[in-house]
Amino acid sequence: MKHEIIEKNIGLMIILIILTISGGFLVEVVPLFFLKQTNEPVEGLEPLSALELEGRDIYIREGCHVCHTQQIRPFRAETERYGHYSVAGEFVYDRPFLWGSKRTGPDLARVGGRYSDAWQRQHLFNPRSVVPESNMPAFPWLFENRVDHTETASKMETLQTLGVPYSDEQISNAAEQVKGKFEIEALVAYLQQLGTVISDKR
């Protein structure tokens, strides 16, 4: 078939483009839906607790995901520094995904348990007091503002609808678990659970 026939017939060109894209989709994407390791949670993965869930929302609100990724690529330089590379099963309950695309600061995929709660609080209050060369902004208001517990249960219900296995008991107790907590407590709780389900850390 000569190219001129396709190039001069816009309808035929559109049909062939659609067929090509559909073929690529069938070959590249559809098989992933049937691979267990891409859609099954890794062993030991639990949904975020009510406090961790609120911490995740604070993480998003403050724009932490803009400067920090949460995905370790399978390259030696990254696994040497951060630990085991990220696997799909770690993120099956994440809505939205917070992989990020830019690393102004270090990757946080395996930060859970690497530093103490006190270190995390100090770093968020005054980053340069623990990392002198840091260009991260301070977040002192997190120490003053309390978590809004009125929407926690509805957030968990929404996630339950999306397939996150929250029990009705977890949802009914959610507001009580976060009531009176400061935003810094929620954010630190979220950070401290990141990457802890896979234990191979550096």
XYZ file of C-alpha atoms in Angstrom:
202
model
C 0.000 0.000 0.000
C 1.438 3.351 -0.976
C 1.657 6.056 1.663
C 0.005 8.517 -0.684
C -3.260 6.590 -0.518
C -3.326 6.918 3.288
C -2.033 10.482 3.396
C -4.621 11.757 0.932
C -7.558 9.960 2.555
C -8.114 11.549 5.985
C -10.858 9.073 6.952
C -8.630 6.071 6.269
C -5.762 7.727 8.152
C -7.949 8.293 11.227
C -9.151 4.666 11.174
C -5.578 3.348 10.922
C -4.414 5.647 13.739
C -7.238 4.403 15.981
C -6.405 0.771 15.138
C -2.714 1.338 15.895
C -3.400 3.017 19.253
C -5.956 0.332 20.186
C -3.482 -2.422 19.341
C -0.802 -0.807 21.487
C -3.261 -0.423 24.371
C -4.294 -4.079 24.147
C -0.685 -5.274 24.136
C 0.758 -2.904 26.773
C -2.013 -2.005 29.231
C -4.658 -4.745 29.308
C -2.273 -7.510 30.537
C -1.473 -5.402 33.624
C -5.049 -5.828 34.854
C -4.459 -9.576 35.091
C -1.074 -9.511 36.849
C -1.464 -10.137 40.566
C 1.524 -7.992 41.547
C 0.037 -4.873 39.941
C -3.408 -4.891 41.542
C -3.054 -6.881 44.777
C -1.821 -5.275 48.009
C 1.573 -6.374 49.293
C 1.478 -8.643 52.324
C 0.813 -6.701 55.519
C -0.567 -3.570 53.826
C -3.297 -1.903 55.878
C -5.396 1.154 55.017
C -4.352 4.416 56.649
C -5.692 5.006 60.155
C -7.988 7.986 60.686
C -5.093 10.119 61.981
C -2.779 9.050 59.137
C -5.523 9.796 56.610
C -5.892 13.329 57.954
C -2.097 13.623 57.862
C -2.096 12.629 54.213
C -4.617 15.361 53.460
C -2.406 17.895 55.267
C 0.568 16.601 53.236
C -1.435 17.356 50.071
C -2.757 20.705 51.345
C 0.715 21.976 52.215
C 2.084 20.921 48.822
C 4.644 18.436 50.151
C 4.075 16.242 47.086
C 5.323 19.069 44.859
C 8.891 18.799 46.202
C 8.999 15.184 47.434
C 8.366 12.005 45.480
C 7.089 8.774 46.985
C 8.499 6.343 44.456
C 11.890 4.703 44.440
C 12.935 3.699 40.960
C 14.766 0.376 40.468
C 18.164 2.007 39.946
C 21.160 1.212 42.108
C 21.709 4.864 43.072
C 18.161 5.068 44.433
C 17.980 1.676 46.135
C 21.366 2.300 47.795
C 20.103 5.591 49.208
C 16.443 4.920 49.948
C 15.956 1.145 50.147
C 13.854 -1.339 48.197
C 12.364 0.049 44.999
C 8.652 0.835 45.057
C 6.198 -1.850 43.976
C 2.634 -1.396 42.743
C 1.111 -3.354 45.627
C 2.198 -0.659 48.106
C -0.129 1.901 46.546
C -3.379 0.020 45.915
C -5.199 1.913 48.698
C -3.782 5.355 47.813
C -6.334 7.852 46.502
C -4.889 10.016 45.054
C -1.487 8.564 44.289
C 1.318 10.777 45.583
C 4.251 9.486 43.570
C 5.278 12.993 42.525
C 7.461 13.947 39.598
C 10.076 16.318 41.009
C 12.613 15.927 43.796
C 13.513 19.257 45.277
C 13.729 17.371 48.557
C 14.505 13.681 49.117
C 12.168 10.832 48.262
C 9.863 9.940 51.168
C 8.718 6.475 50.085
C 10.694 4.774 52.896
C 10.943 7.619 55.414
C 8.676 5.885 57.953
C 10.650 5.007 61.073
C 13.901 6.415 59.706
C 13.711 9.435 62.034
C 12.035 9.864 65.408
C 8.750 11.720 65.873
C 10.668 14.477 67.671
C 13.039 14.870 64.706
C 10.109 15.082 62.283
C 8.369 17.716 64.417
C 11.536 19.804 64.718
C 12.209 19.497 60.989
C 8.699 20.689 60.140
C 8.879 23.550 62.661
C 12.336 24.776 61.579
C 13.974 22.678 58.839
C 17.358 24.420 59.063
C 17.708 23.532 62.737
C 18.258 19.884 61.765
C 19.399 20.183 58.124
C 21.329 23.482 57.766
C 21.366 23.399 53.933
C 17.616 22.703 53.646
C 15.512 24.989 51.461
C 12.242 23.595 52.813
C 9.831 26.145 54.288
C 8.808 25.979 57.937
C 5.273 24.958 58.919
C 4.757 26.465 62.407
C 0.953 26.677 62.046
C 0.744 22.877 62.129
C 1.603 23.124 65.835
C -1.306 25.530 66.473
C -4.135 24.193 64.282
C -6.221 21.231 65.347
C -7.384 18.576 62.894
C -10.934 19.053 61.616
C -12.467 15.744 62.678
C -15.949 16.435 61.275
C -15.180 15.089 57.778
C -12.907 12.158 58.659
C -15.651 9.513 58.622
C -17.048 10.714 55.288
C -13.551 10.603 53.758
C -13.200 7.007 54.917
C -16.659 6.133 53.565
C -15.682 7.538 50.178
C -12.465 5.521 50.168
C -14.438 2.440 51.227
C -16.628 2.959 48.150
C -13.449 3.051 46.041
C -12.334 -0.316 47.401
C -10.248 0.558 50.453
C -11.157 -2.095 53.059
C -12.258 0.127 55.933
C -14.637 -1.567 58.351
C -17.801 0.158 59.532
C -16.300 0.171 63.033
C -13.189 2.022 61.825
C -15.389 4.603 60.129
C -17.659 5.113 63.143
C -14.637 5.580 65.456
C -12.741 7.864 63.071
C -13.822 11.240 64.459
C -13.016 10.199 68.017
C -9.511 9.078 67.013
C -8.557 12.474 65.574
C -10.602 14.795 67.793
C -8.361 17.273 69.606
C -5.203 16.257 67.735
C -2.924 18.899 66.285
C -2.185 18.902 62.566
C 1.494 18.216 63.276
C 0.519 14.944 64.997
C -1.473 13.846 61.957
C 1.269 14.742 59.474
C 3.979 12.997 61.504
C 1.743 9.901 61.842
C 1.360 9.854 58.057
C 5.097 10.282 57.443
C 5.996 7.595 59.977
C 3.969 4.928 58.181
C 5.391 5.620 54.706
C 7.140 2.573 53.313
C 7.030 0.515 56.487
C 5.230 -2.426 54.874
C 8.410 -3.350 52.977
C 11.168 -3.801 55.523
C 14.273 -3.680 53.280
C 15.542 -0.204 54.204
C 18.940 1.474 54.131
